[in-house]
Structure formats: structure tokens, C-alpha cells
mmCIF file of the C-alpha atoms, coordinates in Angstrom:
data_MODEL
# 
_entry.id   MODEL 
# 
loop_
_atom_site.group_PDB 
_atom_site.id 
_atom_site.type_symbol 
_atom_site.label_atom_id 
_atom_site.label_alt_id 
_atom_site.label_comp_id 
_atom_site.label_asym_id 
_atom_site.label_entity_id 
_atom_site.label_seq_id 
_atom_site.pdbx_PDB_ins_code 
_atom_site.Cartn_x 
_atom_site.Cartn_y 
_atom_site.Cartn_z 
_atom_site.occupancy 
_atom_site.B_iso_or_equiv 
_atom_site.pdbx_formal_charge 
_atom_site.auth_seq_id 
_atom_site.auth_comp_id 
_atom_site.auth_asym_id 
_atom_site.auth_atom_id 
_atom_site.pdbx_PDB_model_num 
ATOM 1   C CA . MET A 1 1   ? 150.035 91.167  136.628 1.00 0.00 ? 1   MET A CA 1 
ATOM 2   C CA . VAL A 1 2   ? 149.775 92.718  140.141 1.00 0.00 ? 2   VAL A CA 1 
ATOM 3   C CA . GLU A 1 3   ? 152.230 90.130  141.330 1.00 0.00 ? 3   GLU A CA 1 
ATOM 4   C CA . ASP A 1 4   ? 155.196 91.690  139.582 1.00 0.00 ? 4   ASP A CA 1 
ATOM 5   C CA . MET A 1 5   ? 154.817 94.896  141.531 1.00 0.00 ? 5   MET A CA 1 
ATOM 6   C CA . GLN A 1 6   ? 156.916 93.746  144.492 1.00 0.00 ? 6   GLN A CA 1 
ATOM 7   C CA . LYS A 1 7   ? 159.975 91.939  142.809 1.00 0.00 ? 7   LYS A CA 1 
ATOM 8   C CA . ASN A 1 8   ? 162.271 92.753  145.647 1.00 0.00 ? 8   ASN A CA 1 
ATOM 9   C CA . GLN A 1 9   ? 159.805 92.455  148.491 1.00 0.00 ? 9   GLN A CA 1 
ATOM 10  C CA . VAL A 1 10  ? 158.426 89.417  150.374 1.00 0.00 ? 10  VAL A CA 1 
ATOM 11  C CA . LYS A 1 11  ? 154.998 88.683  148.995 1.00 0.00 ? 11  LYS A CA 1 
ATOM 12  C CA . LEU A 1 12  ? 152.171 87.831  151.288 1.00 0.00 ? 12  LEU A CA 1 
ATOM 13  C CA . ARG A 1 13  ? 149.736 86.016  149.017 1.00 0.00 ? 13  ARG A CA 1 
ATOM 14  C CA . ASN A 1 14  ? 146.000 86.301  149.657 1.00 0.00 ? 14  ASN A CA 1 
ATOM 15  C CA . HIS A 1 15  ? 144.950 82.747  148.626 1.00 0.00 ? 15  HIS A CA 1 
ATOM 16  C CA . SER A 1 16  ? 141.496 83.635  148.591 1.00 0.00 ? 16  SER A CA 1 
ATOM 17  C CA . VAL A 1 17  ? 141.893 86.345  145.870 1.00 0.00 ? 17  VAL A CA 1 
ATOM 18  C CA . ASP A 1 18  ? 144.196 83.856  143.875 1.00 0.00 ? 18  ASP A CA 1 
ATOM 19  C CA . LEU A 1 19  ? 141.372 81.205  143.943 1.00 0.00 ? 19  LEU A CA 1 
ATOM 20  C CA . VAL A 1 20  ? 138.849 83.644  142.642 1.00 0.00 ? 20  VAL A CA 1 
ATOM 21  C CA . LYS A 1 21  ? 141.188 84.759  140.050 1.00 0.00 ? 21  LYS A CA 1 
ATOM 22  C CA . CYS A 1 22  ? 141.624 81.266  138.756 1.00 0.00 ? 22  CYS A CA 1 
ATOM 23  C CA . ILE A 1 23  ? 137.949 80.819  138.637 1.00 0.00 ? 23  ILE A CA 1 
ATOM 24  C CA . ALA A 1 24  ? 137.530 84.196  136.922 1.00 0.00 ? 24  ALA A CA 1 
ATOM 25  C CA . ALA A 1 25  ? 140.191 83.303  134.282 1.00 0.00 ? 25  ALA A CA 1 
ATOM 26  C CA . LEU A 1 26  ? 138.317 80.142  133.588 1.00 0.00 ? 26  LEU A CA 1 
ATOM 27  C CA . LEU A 1 27  ? 135.045 82.019  133.184 1.00 0.00 ? 27  LEU A CA 1 
ATOM 28  C CA . VAL A 1 28  ? 136.776 84.464  130.699 1.00 0.00 ? 28  VAL A CA 1 
ATOM 29  C CA . VAL A 1 29  ? 137.759 81.453  128.608 1.00 0.00 ? 29  VAL A CA 1 
ATOM 30  C CA . SER A 1 30  ? 134.231 80.090  128.933 1.00 0.00 ? 30  SER A CA 1 
ATOM 31  C CA . VAL A 1 31  ? 132.679 83.261  127.662 1.00 0.00 ? 31  VAL A CA 1 
ATOM 32  C CA . HIS A 1 32  ? 135.020 83.603  124.564 1.00 0.00 ? 32  HIS A CA 1 
ATOM 33  C CA . ALA A 1 33  ? 134.793 79.865  123.751 1.00 0.00 ? 33  ALA A CA 1 
ATOM 34  C CA . ASP A 1 34  ? 130.966 79.984  123.941 1.00 0.00 ? 34  ASP A CA 1 
ATOM 35  C CA . ALA A 1 35  ? 131.087 76.967  126.201 1.00 0.00 ? 35  ALA A CA 1 
ATOM 36  C CA . PHE A 1 36  ? 127.942 75.109  127.302 1.00 0.00 ? 36  PHE A CA 1 
ATOM 37  C CA . SER A 1 37  ? 125.899 76.723  124.467 1.00 0.00 ? 37  SER A CA 1 
ATOM 38  C CA . GLU A 1 38  ? 125.281 73.193  122.977 1.00 0.00 ? 38  GLU A CA 1 
ATOM 39  C CA . MET A 1 39  ? 124.877 71.432  126.296 1.00 0.00 ? 39  MET A CA 1 
ATOM 40  C CA . SER A 1 40  ? 122.269 73.789  127.817 1.00 0.00 ? 40  SER A CA 1 
ATOM 41  C CA . PRO A 1 41  ? 121.276 77.445  126.923 1.00 0.00 ? 41  PRO A CA 1 
ATOM 42  C CA . VAL A 1 42  ? 120.051 77.968  130.399 1.00 0.00 ? 42  VAL A CA 1 
ATOM 43  C CA . LEU A 1 43  ? 123.452 76.792  131.882 1.00 0.00 ? 43  LEU A CA 1 
ATOM 44  C CA . GLU A 1 44  ? 125.249 79.007  129.297 1.00 0.00 ? 44  GLU A CA 1 
ATOM 45  C CA . ASN A 1 45  ? 123.287 82.077  130.466 1.00 0.00 ? 45  ASN A CA 1 
ATOM 46  C CA . ILE A 1 46  ? 124.085 81.464  134.059 1.00 0.00 ? 46  ILE A CA 1 
ATOM 47  C CA . ILE A 1 47  ? 127.730 80.754  133.684 1.00 0.00 ? 47  ILE A CA 1 
ATOM 48  C CA . ASN A 1 48  ? 128.577 82.765  130.622 1.00 0.00 ? 48  ASN A CA 1 
ATOM 49  C CA . GLY A 1 49  ? 125.922 85.537  130.684 1.00 0.00 ? 49  GLY A CA 1 
ATOM 50  C CA . ALA A 1 50  ? 125.905 86.094  134.477 1.00 0.00 ? 50  ALA A CA 1 
ATOM 51  C CA . PHE A 1 51  ? 128.981 85.039  136.235 1.00 0.00 ? 51  PHE A CA 1 
ATOM 52  C CA . GLY A 1 52  ? 131.211 85.264  133.186 1.00 0.00 ? 52  GLY A CA 1 
ATOM 53  C CA . ARG A 1 53  ? 130.500 88.931  132.867 1.00 0.00 ? 53  ARG A CA 1 
ATOM 54  C CA . MET A 1 54  ? 131.935 89.480  136.524 1.00 0.00 ? 54  MET A CA 1 
ATOM 55  C CA . ALA A 1 55  ? 135.386 88.230  135.624 1.00 0.00 ? 55  ALA A CA 1 
ATOM 56  C CA . VAL A 1 56  ? 136.802 91.284  134.028 1.00 0.00 ? 56  VAL A CA 1 
ATOM 57  C CA . PRO A 1 57  ? 135.276 93.682  136.545 1.00 0.00 ? 57  PRO A CA 1 
ATOM 58  C CA . PHE A 1 58  ? 136.884 91.463  139.254 1.00 0.00 ? 58  PHE A CA 1 
ATOM 59  C CA . PHE A 1 59  ? 140.309 91.674  137.764 1.00 0.00 ? 59  PHE A CA 1 
ATOM 60  C CA . ALA A 1 60  ? 140.158 95.430  137.270 1.00 0.00 ? 60  ALA A CA 1 
ATOM 61  C CA . CYS A 1 61  ? 138.863 95.852  140.864 1.00 0.00 ? 61  CYS A CA 1 
ATOM 62  C CA . VAL A 1 62  ? 141.771 93.624  142.257 1.00 0.00 ? 62  VAL A CA 1 
ATOM 63  C CA . THR A 1 63  ? 144.375 95.593  140.146 1.00 0.00 ? 63  THR A CA 1 
ATOM 64  C CA . GLY A 1 64  ? 143.018 98.996  141.558 1.00 0.00 ? 64  GLY A CA 1 
ATOM 65  C CA . TYR A 1 65  ? 143.091 97.458  145.180 1.00 0.00 ? 65  TYR A CA 1 
ATOM 66  C CA . TYR A 1 66  ? 146.710 96.120  145.052 1.00 0.00 ? 66  TYR A CA 1 
ATOM 67  C CA . LEU A 1 67  ? 148.095 99.091  143.004 1.00 0.00 ? 67  LEU A CA 1 
ATOM 68  C CA . THR A 1 68  ? 146.999 101.444 145.636 1.00 0.00 ? 68  THR A CA 1 
ATOM 69  C CA . LYS A 1 69  ? 148.415 99.520  148.418 1.00 0.00 ? 69  LYS A CA 1 
ATOM 70  C CA . TYR A 1 70  ? 151.780 98.987  146.623 1.00 0.00 ? 70  TYR A CA 1 
ATOM 71  C CA . THR A 1 71  ? 151.938 102.503 145.576 1.00 0.00 ? 71  THR A CA 1 
ATOM 72  C CA . GLU A 1 72  ? 152.320 103.509 149.303 1.00 0.00 ? 72  GLU A CA 1 
ATOM 73  C CA . GLN A 1 73  ? 155.333 101.348 149.520 1.00 0.00 ? 73  GLN A CA 1 
ATOM 74  C CA . ASN A 1 74  ? 156.718 101.702 146.205 1.00 0.00 ? 74  ASN A CA 1 
ATOM 75  C CA . GLY A 1 75  ? 156.175 104.872 143.968 1.00 0.00 ? 75  GLY A CA 1 
ATOM 76  C CA . ARG A 1 76  ? 157.030 102.731 140.917 1.00 0.00 ? 76  ARG A CA 1 
ATOM 77  C CA . ALA A 1 77  ? 154.445 100.114 141.441 1.00 0.00 ? 77  ALA A CA 1 
ATOM 78  C CA . TRP A 1 78  ? 152.294 101.375 138.570 1.00 0.00 ? 78  TRP A CA 1 
ATOM 79  C CA . LEU A 1 79  ? 155.174 101.078 136.205 1.00 0.00 ? 79  LEU A CA 1 
ATOM 80  C CA . ASN A 1 80  ? 155.893 97.432  137.233 1.00 0.00 ? 80  ASN A CA 1 
ATOM 81  C CA . ASN A 1 81  ? 152.208 96.751  136.543 1.00 0.00 ? 81  ASN A CA 1 
ATOM 82  C CA . VAL A 1 82  ? 152.249 98.304  133.208 1.00 0.00 ? 82  VAL A CA 1 
ATOM 83  C CA . LYS A 1 83  ? 155.467 96.296  132.384 1.00 0.00 ? 83  LYS A CA 1 
ATOM 84  C CA . SER A 1 84  ? 153.861 93.199  133.470 1.00 0.00 ? 84  SER A CA 1 
ATOM 85  C CA . LEU A 1 85  ? 150.702 93.957  131.400 1.00 0.00 ? 85  LEU A CA 1 
ATOM 86  C CA . LEU A 1 86  ? 152.677 94.784  128.260 1.00 0.00 ? 86  LEU A CA 1 
ATOM 87  C CA . LYS A 1 87  ? 154.680 91.624  128.558 1.00 0.00 ? 87  LYS A CA 1 
ATOM 88  C CA . TYR A 1 88  ? 151.682 89.414  128.052 1.00 0.00 ? 88  TYR A CA 1 
ATOM 89  C CA . TYR A 1 89  ? 149.943 91.796  125.620 1.00 0.00 ? 89  TYR A CA 1 
ATOM 90  C CA . ILE A 1 90  ? 152.947 91.895  123.372 1.00 0.00 ? 90  ILE A CA 1 
ATOM 91  C CA . LEU A 1 91  ? 153.580 88.149  123.471 1.00 0.00 ? 91  LEU A CA 1 
ATOM 92  C CA . LEU A 1 92  ? 149.786 87.627  122.462 1.00 0.00 ? 92  LEU A CA 1 
ATOM 93  C CA . SER A 1 93  ? 149.954 90.401  119.989 1.00 0.00 ? 93  SER A CA 1 
ATOM 94  C CA . VAL A 1 94  ? 152.693 88.922  118.082 1.00 0.00 ? 94  VAL A CA 1 
ATOM 95  C CA . ILE A 1 95  ? 151.008 85.520  118.034 1.00 0.00 ? 95  ILE A CA 1 
ATOM 96  C CA . TYR A 1 96  ? 147.645 87.055  116.735 1.00 0.00 ? 96  TYR A CA 1 
ATOM 97  C CA . VAL A 1 97  ? 149.506 89.377  114.265 1.00 0.00 ? 97  VAL A CA 1 
ATOM 98  C CA . ILE A 1 98  ? 151.235 86.267  112.723 1.00 0.00 ? 98  ILE A CA 1 
ATOM 99  C CA . TRP A 1 99  ? 147.942 84.316  112.566 1.00 0.00 ? 99  TRP A CA 1 
ATOM 100 C CA . SER A 1 100 ? 146.336 87.279  110.955 1.00 0.00 ? 100 SER A CA 1 
ATOM 101 C CA . SER A 1 101 ? 148.833 87.386  108.384 1.00 0.00 ? 101 SER A CA 1 
ATOM 102 C CA . LEU A 1 102 ? 148.758 83.642  107.685 1.00 0.00 ? 102 LEU A CA 1 
ATOM 103 C CA . SER A 1 103 ? 145.045 83.823  107.352 1.00 0.00 ? 103 SER A CA 1 
ATOM 104 C CA . ASN A 1 104 ? 145.371 86.644  104.667 1.00 0.00 ? 104 ASN A CA 1 
ATOM 105 C CA . GLN A 1 105 ? 143.627 89.287  106.842 1.00 0.00 ? 105 GLN A CA 1 
ATOM 106 C CA . PHE A 1 106 ? 146.200 91.794  105.619 1.00 0.00 ? 106 PHE A CA 1 
ATOM 107 C CA . GLN A 1 107 ? 145.849 90.846  101.917 1.00 0.00 ? 107 GLN A CA 1 
ATOM 108 C CA . GLU A 1 108 ? 145.906 93.574  99.571  1.00 0.00 ? 108 GLU A CA 1 
ATOM 109 C CA . MET A 1 109 ? 147.220 96.089  102.251 1.00 0.00 ? 109 MET A CA 1 
ATOM 110 C CA . SER A 1 110 ? 150.268 98.166  101.755 1.00 0.00 ? 110 SER A CA 1 
ATOM 111 C CA . VAL A 1 111 ? 153.046 97.817  104.286 1.00 0.00 ? 111 VAL A CA 1 
ATOM 112 C CA . ALA A 1 112 ? 152.332 101.297 105.558 1.00 0.00 ? 112 ALA A CA 1 
ATOM 113 C CA . VAL A 1 113 ? 148.616 100.408 105.931 1.00 0.00 ? 113 VAL A CA 1 
ATOM 114 C CA . ILE A 1 114 ? 149.514 97.135  107.793 1.00 0.00 ? 114 ILE A CA 1 
ATOM 115 C CA . VAL A 1 115 ? 151.731 98.913  110.226 1.00 0.00 ? 115 VAL A CA 1 
ATOM 116 C CA . TYR A 1 116 ? 149.176 101.637 110.864 1.00 0.00 ? 116 TYR A CA 1 
ATOM 117 C CA . THR A 1 117 ? 146.481 98.985  111.452 1.00 0.00 ? 117 THR A CA 1 
ATOM 118 C CA . VAL A 1 118 ? 148.448 96.976  113.694 1.00 0.00 ? 118 VAL A CA 1 
ATOM 119 C CA . VAL A 1 119 ? 149.653 100.083 115.804 1.00 0.00 ? 119 VAL A CA 1 
ATOM 120 C CA . LYS A 1 120 ? 146.021 101.530 116.031 1.00 0.00 ? 120 LYS A CA 1 
ATOM 121 C CA . ARG A 1 121 ? 144.690 98.176  117.224 1.00 0.00 ? 121 ARG A CA 1 
ATOM 122 C CA . PHE A 1 122 ? 147.525 97.707  119.793 1.00 0.00 ? 122 PHE A CA 1 
ATOM 123 C CA . VAL A 1 123 ? 146.985 101.175 121.176 1.00 0.00 ? 123 VAL A CA 1 
ATOM 124 C CA . ILE A 1 124 ? 143.186 101.431 121.150 1.00 0.00 ? 124 ILE A CA 1 
ATOM 125 C CA . TYR A 1 125 ? 141.174 98.313  120.327 1.00 0.00 ? 125 TYR A CA 1 
ATOM 126 C CA . GLY A 1 126 ? 143.461 95.416  121.220 1.00 0.00 ? 126 GLY A CA 1 
ATOM 127 C CA . THR A 1 127 ? 145.522 93.645  118.495 1.00 0.00 ? 127 THR A CA 1 
ATOM 128 C CA . TYR A 1 128 ? 142.732 91.098  118.347 1.00 0.00 ? 128 TYR A CA 1 
ATOM 129 C CA . TYR A 1 129 ? 139.197 91.952  119.672 1.00 0.00 ? 129 TYR A CA 1 
ATOM 130 C CA . HIS A 1 130 ? 139.804 89.470  122.668 1.00 0.00 ? 130 HIS A CA 1 
ATOM 131 C CA . LEU A 1 131 ? 142.602 91.572  123.805 1.00 0.00 ? 131 LEU A CA 1 
ATOM 132 C CA . TRP A 1 132 ? 140.832 94.867  124.267 1.00 0.00 ? 132 TRP A CA 1 
ATOM 133 C CA . PHE A 1 133 ? 141.257 94.313  128.016 1.00 0.00 ? 133 PHE A CA 1 
ATOM 134 C CA . PHE A 1 134 ? 144.994 95.014  127.921 1.00 0.00 ? 134 PHE A CA 1 
ATOM 135 C CA . PRO A 1 135 ? 145.052 98.670  126.326 1.00 0.00 ? 135 PRO A CA 1 
ATOM 136 C CA . ALA A 1 136 ? 142.035 99.594  128.618 1.00 0.00 ? 136 ALA A CA 1 
ATOM 137 C CA . MET A 1 137 ? 143.690 98.340  131.800 1.00 0.00 ? 137 MET A CA 1 
ATOM 138 C CA . ILE A 1 138 ? 147.053 99.963  130.934 1.00 0.00 ? 138 ILE A CA 1 
ATOM 139 C CA . LEU A 1 139 ? 145.335 103.311 130.536 1.00 0.00 ? 139 LEU A CA 1 
ATOM 140 C CA . SER A 1 140 ? 143.369 102.687 133.765 1.00 0.00 ? 140 SER A CA 1 
ATOM 141 C CA . VAL A 1 141 ? 146.528 102.026 135.770 1.00 0.00 ? 141 VAL A CA 1 
ATOM 142 C CA . ILE A 1 142 ? 148.112 105.190 134.383 1.00 0.00 ? 142 ILE A CA 1 
ATOM 143 C CA . VAL A 1 143 ? 145.143 107.175 135.355 1.00 0.00 ? 143 VAL A CA 1 
ATOM 144 C CA . LEU A 1 144 ? 145.073 105.770 138.803 1.00 0.00 ? 144 LEU A CA 1 
ATOM 145 C CA . HIS A 1 145 ? 148.634 106.336 139.347 1.00 0.00 ? 145 HIS A CA 1 
ATOM 146 C CA . LEU A 1 146 ? 148.331 110.024 138.391 1.00 0.00 ? 146 LEU A CA 1 
ATOM 147 C CA . SER A 1 147 ? 145.296 110.320 140.529 1.00 0.00 ? 147 SER A CA 1 
ATOM 148 C CA . ILE A 1 148 ? 146.998 109.091 143.614 1.00 0.00 ? 148 ILE A CA 1 
ATOM 149 C CA . ARG A 1 149 ? 150.089 111.219 142.758 1.00 0.00 ? 149 ARG A CA 1 
ATOM 150 C CA . TRP A 1 150 ? 147.983 114.453 142.333 1.00 0.00 ? 150 TRP A CA 1 
ATOM 151 C CA . HIS A 1 151 ? 145.576 113.628 145.136 1.00 0.00 ? 151 HIS A CA 1 
ATOM 152 C CA . LYS A 1 152 ? 142.536 113.438 142.722 1.00 0.00 ? 152 LYS A CA 1 
ATOM 153 C CA . GLU A 1 153 ? 141.091 110.158 143.762 1.00 0.00 ? 153 GLU A CA 1 
ATOM 154 C CA . ARG A 1 154 ? 137.902 111.507 145.081 1.00 0.00 ? 154 ARG A CA 1 
ATOM 155 C CA . LEU A 1 155 ? 137.527 113.387 141.666 1.00 0.00 ? 155 LEU A CA 1 
ATOM 156 C CA . CYS A 1 156 ? 138.047 110.277 139.822 1.00 0.00 ? 156 CYS A CA 1 
ATOM 157 C CA . TRP A 1 157 ? 135.365 108.393 141.967 1.00 0.00 ? 157 TRP A CA 1 
ATOM 158 C CA . MET A 1 158 ? 132.787 110.835 141.089 1.00 0.00 ? 158 MET A CA 1 
ATOM 159 C CA . LEU A 1 159 ? 133.816 110.779 137.311 1.00 0.00 ? 159 LEU A CA 1 
ATOM 160 C CA . CYS A 1 160 ? 133.574 107.053 137.371 1.00 0.00 ? 160 CYS A CA 1 
ATOM 161 C CA . LEU A 1 161 ? 130.061 107.126 138.909 1.00 0.00 ? 161 LEU A CA 1 
ATOM 162 C CA . LEU A 1 162 ? 129.137 109.541 136.062 1.00 0.00 ? 162 LEU A CA 1 
ATOM 163 C CA . GLY A 1 163 ? 130.802 107.201 133.513 1.00 0.00 ? 163 GLY A CA 1 
ATOM 164 C CA . VAL A 1 164 ? 128.727 104.059 134.865 1.00 0.00 ? 164 VAL A CA 1 
ATOM 165 C CA . ILE A 1 165 ? 125.384 106.202 134.724 1.00 0.00 ? 165 ILE A CA 1 
ATOM 166 C CA . PHE A 1 166 ? 126.372 107.466 131.173 1.00 0.00 ? 166 PHE A CA 1 
ATOM 167 C CA . GLY A 1 167 ? 127.240 104.003 129.918 1.00 0.00 ? 167 GLY A CA 1 
ATOM 168 C CA . ALA A 1 168 ? 123.980 102.669 131.476 1.00 0.00 ? 168 ALA A CA 1 
ATOM 169 C CA . LEU A 1 169 ? 122.013 104.977 129.072 1.00 0.00 ? 169 LEU A CA 1 
ATOM 170 C CA . THR A 1 170 ? 123.924 103.532 126.090 1.00 0.00 ? 170 THR A CA 1 
ATOM 171 C CA . TYR A 1 171 ? 122.347 100.141 126.452 1.00 0.00 ? 171 TYR A CA 1 
ATOM 172 C CA . ASN A 1 172 ? 118.732 99.438  125.477 1.00 0.00 ? 172 ASN A CA 1 
ATOM 173 C CA . TRP A 1 173 ? 118.143 97.045  128.268 1.00 0.00 ? 173 TRP A CA 1 
ATOM 174 C CA . HIS A 1 174 ? 116.459 94.366  126.084 1.00 0.00 ? 174 HIS A CA 1 
ATOM 175 C CA . HIS A 1 175 ? 114.760 97.030  124.051 1.00 0.00 ? 175 HIS A CA 1 
ATOM 176 C CA . LEU A 1 176 ? 112.978 98.803  127.055 1.00 0.00 ? 176 LEU A CA 1 
ATOM 177 C CA . ILE A 1 177 ? 114.876 101.942 126.357 1.00 0.00 ? 177 ILE A CA 1 
ATOM 178 C CA . SER A 1 178 ? 115.645 103.562 123.034 1.00 0.00 ? 178 SER A CA 1 
ATOM 179 C CA . TRP A 1 179 ? 118.341 105.976 123.944 1.00 0.00 ? 179 TRP A CA 1 
ATOM 180 C CA . GLU A 1 180 ? 120.029 105.687 120.503 1.00 0.00 ? 180 GLU A CA 1 
ATOM 181 C CA . GLN A 1 181 ? 117.062 107.710 118.896 1.00 0.00 ? 181 GLN A CA 1 
ATOM 182 C CA . LEU A 1 182 ? 118.487 110.923 120.835 1.00 0.00 ? 182 LEU A CA 1 
ATOM 183 C CA . PRO A 1 183 ? 120.412 112.796 118.133 1.00 0.00 ? 183 PRO A CA 1 
ATOM 184 C CA . VAL A 1 184 ? 123.690 113.287 119.834 1.00 0.00 ? 184 VAL A CA 1 
ATOM 185 C CA . LEU A 1 185 ? 123.716 109.843 121.616 1.00 0.00 ? 185 LEU A CA 1 
ATOM 186 C CA . GLY A 1 186 ? 122.593 108.046 118.577 1.00 0.00 ? 186 GLY A CA 1 
ATOM 187 C CA . ARG A 1 187 ? 125.464 109.432 116.467 1.00 0.00 ? 187 ARG A CA 1 
ATOM 188 C CA . MET A 1 188 ? 127.828 108.644 119.173 1.00 0.00 ? 188 MET A CA 1 
ATOM 189 C CA . MET A 1 189 ? 126.672 104.959 119.395 1.00 0.00 ? 189 MET A CA 1 
ATOM 190 C CA . GLY A 1 190 ? 127.109 104.604 115.726 1.00 0.00 ? 190 GLY A CA 1 
ATOM 191 C CA . TRP A 1 191 ? 130.681 105.442 115.871 1.00 0.00 ? 191 TRP A CA 1 
ATOM 192 C CA . TYR A 1 192 ? 132.889 102.417 115.652 1.00 0.00 ? 192 TYR A CA 1 
ATOM 193 C CA . ASP A 1 193 ? 135.276 103.608 118.385 1.00 0.00 ? 193 ASP A CA 1 
ATOM 194 C CA . PHE A 1 194 ? 132.624 104.309 120.852 1.00 0.00 ? 194 PHE A CA 1 
ATOM 195 C CA . ASP A 1 195 ? 132.301 100.607 122.097 1.00 0.00 ? 195 ASP A CA 1 
ATOM 196 C CA . TYR A 1 196 ? 135.953 100.587 123.102 1.00 0.00 ? 196 TYR A CA 1 
ATOM 197 C CA . ILE A 1 197 ? 135.622 103.933 124.868 1.00 0.00 ? 197 ILE A CA 1 
ATOM 198 C CA . ARG A 1 198 ? 132.456 102.779 126.568 1.00 0.00 ? 198 ARG A CA 1 
ATOM 199 C CA . ARG A 1 199 ? 134.167 99.705  127.911 1.00 0.00 ? 199 ARG A CA 1 
ATOM 200 C CA . PHE A 1 200 ? 136.908 101.939 129.510 1.00 0.00 ? 200 PHE A CA 1 
ATOM 201 C CA . ILE A 1 201 ? 134.609 104.739 131.016 1.00 0.00 ? 201 ILE A CA 1 
ATOM 202 C CA . THR A 1 202 ? 131.891 102.219 132.374 1.00 0.00 ? 202 THR A CA 1 
ATOM 203 C CA . LEU A 1 203 ? 133.857 98.990  133.091 1.00 0.00 ? 203 LEU A CA 1 
ATOM 204 C CA . ILE A 1 204 ? 137.498 98.936  133.492 1.00 0.00 ? 204 ILE A CA 1 
ATOM 205 C CA . GLY A 1 205 ? 138.150 102.591 134.676 1.00 0.00 ? 205 GLY A CA 1 
ATOM 206 C CA . PRO A 1 206 ? 135.230 102.514 137.401 1.00 0.00 ? 206 PRO A CA 1 
ATOM 207 C CA . PHE A 1 207 ? 136.014 98.969  138.493 1.00 0.00 ? 207 PHE A CA 1 
ATOM 208 C CA . THR A 1 208 ? 139.693 99.858  138.986 1.00 0.00 ? 208 THR A CA 1 
ATOM 209 C CA . PHE A 1 209 ? 138.845 102.855 140.974 1.00 0.00 ? 209 PHE A CA 1 
ATOM 210 C CA . LEU A 1 210 ? 136.284 100.757 142.922 1.00 0.00 ? 210 LEU A CA 1 
ATOM 211 C CA . GLY A 1 211 ? 139.528 98.633  143.939 1.00 0.00 ? 211 GLY A CA 1 
ATOM 212 C CA . ASN A 1 212 ? 141.174 102.022 145.157 1.00 0.00 ? 212 ASN A CA 1 
ATOM 213 C CA . PHE A 1 213 ? 137.928 103.055 146.913 1.00 0.00 ? 213 PHE A CA 1 
ATOM 214 C CA . ILE A 1 214 ? 137.709 99.800  148.797 1.00 0.00 ? 214 ILE A CA 1 
ATOM 215 C CA . PHE A 1 215 ? 141.440 100.014 149.947 1.00 0.00 ? 215 PHE A CA 1 
ATOM 216 C CA . ARG A 1 216 ? 140.961 103.572 151.055 1.00 0.00 ? 216 ARG A CA 1 
ATOM 217 C CA . HIS A 1 217 ? 137.918 102.748 153.144 1.00 0.00 ? 217 HIS A CA 1 
ATOM 218 C CA . LYS A 1 218 ? 138.828 99.202  154.396 1.00 0.00 ? 218 LYS A CA 1 
ATOM 219 C CA . ASP A 1 219 ? 140.184 100.136 157.747 1.00 0.00 ? 219 ASP A CA 1 
ATOM 220 C CA . GLN A 1 220 ? 137.159 102.436 158.446 1.00 0.00 ? 220 GLN A CA 1 
ATOM 221 C CA . TRP A 1 221 ? 134.672 99.530  157.488 1.00 0.00 ? 221 TRP A CA 1 
ATOM 222 C CA . MET A 1 222 ? 136.503 96.983  159.678 1.00 0.00 ? 222 MET A CA 1 
ATOM 223 C CA . GLU A 1 223 ? 136.332 99.226  162.709 1.00 0.00 ? 223 GLU A CA 1 
ATOM 224 C CA . LYS A 1 224 ? 132.484 99.180  162.555 1.00 0.00 ? 224 LYS A CA 1 
# 
């Protein structure tokens, strides 16, 4: 994804990041495949429930870091990143749409409803629920690009922090908190689209800007 940003430039690979990306990709597969569940519930909780949940934030953070870096060299870096994401997203979407059609998931739907459903999923939810990351990441890349262009990165850091705090209030933390009993928050949490919005404002967006924040402060930290 990020690698396509510098097509005409010499790429200096960070092999440590590449290694962690490979591990993170395997963890994503493990989470969705529910690996280790039959082998050991404890092992499943450690690998899938703990380490596996770090994979997507890591990808978002890496994207934010390198997009910020490459934007200083190439103002179209964000566009290259979006194209790269779309390339994989469209390919996977076509596969899942064909599979959904063959498994009769569109049965009794009119052509207009099928088109509307596929387009809405593609833009908001992910064509298949495993693919929710793509529209969220594309939106995050665009927001980061605009924040850099308009010099609003500090504002976005604060908004992302507020988003994380808000998101934390929408989880019950193993039934220790019942925020859903609040009238406004309760109705919001019952909204189908809310879960996808929450993933952006509490996960993809904040961690993308965390990568941006790290890049902006790395020299200052290295001097200490």
C-alpha cells in the first residue's frame, strides 16, 4: 500500500517494519479464521484477542507515518496511496460480490436494490465485513492529506484524542460500565452504521494520525 507511493524514486526499505507487517498480516488472518480456538482458548485469547487486535492499528500507524514522510517529497503521495488501496479493494470486492451472488445472498432483490446495496457496502461498510478496513483507511488517508495541506494536523491530533475517549465510552468493558443506558448514547449505539463510524473515529483515524504525530516529533525525540 504505502510502497506504491514512490514509483519513480529509489526506495529505502525499513526491513524491521516489513517484518512486523508480515507478522501483523498473519495475525489478521488468525483473528478472522478464529485460529487456535480448538487448540487452546488461552492461546487464542493471547494471540487473537491481544496481539491480533494490534495488527490493524499498526497498519494505520505505519500508513500515517510514511504518508506524512512522502508527502513532503511528493504532493501526490496520498493519491498514490489511495490508488494502491483501491487496487486491492476492488479486486477483493469483485471476488466477494461474485461469491455473494453464487451463494444466493442477492436472491429476490431487484437489480436496482443490488446495485444500491453493493455501492453502499463498498463506500461505507466494506463490500464484505472483513473489508471494512479499506473504506476507513481510504477516508483516513484523504483526511490526513487535507490536514497536512491546510496545516491542521494539531487540530486533528486533538480531535483524534477526543474520538478515542468517546469510543472508550461506547464499550461496556466487560459489563463494568453501562453507558448505553444514557438516552442519546444508547440510541446511537443501536444505530447499525454506528459500529463502522466508531471504527474510524476511534481506531483507523487516530492511529493514522498517531503515525503522523510520530513522524513530526521523531527528530525531537531522537535529540534527547
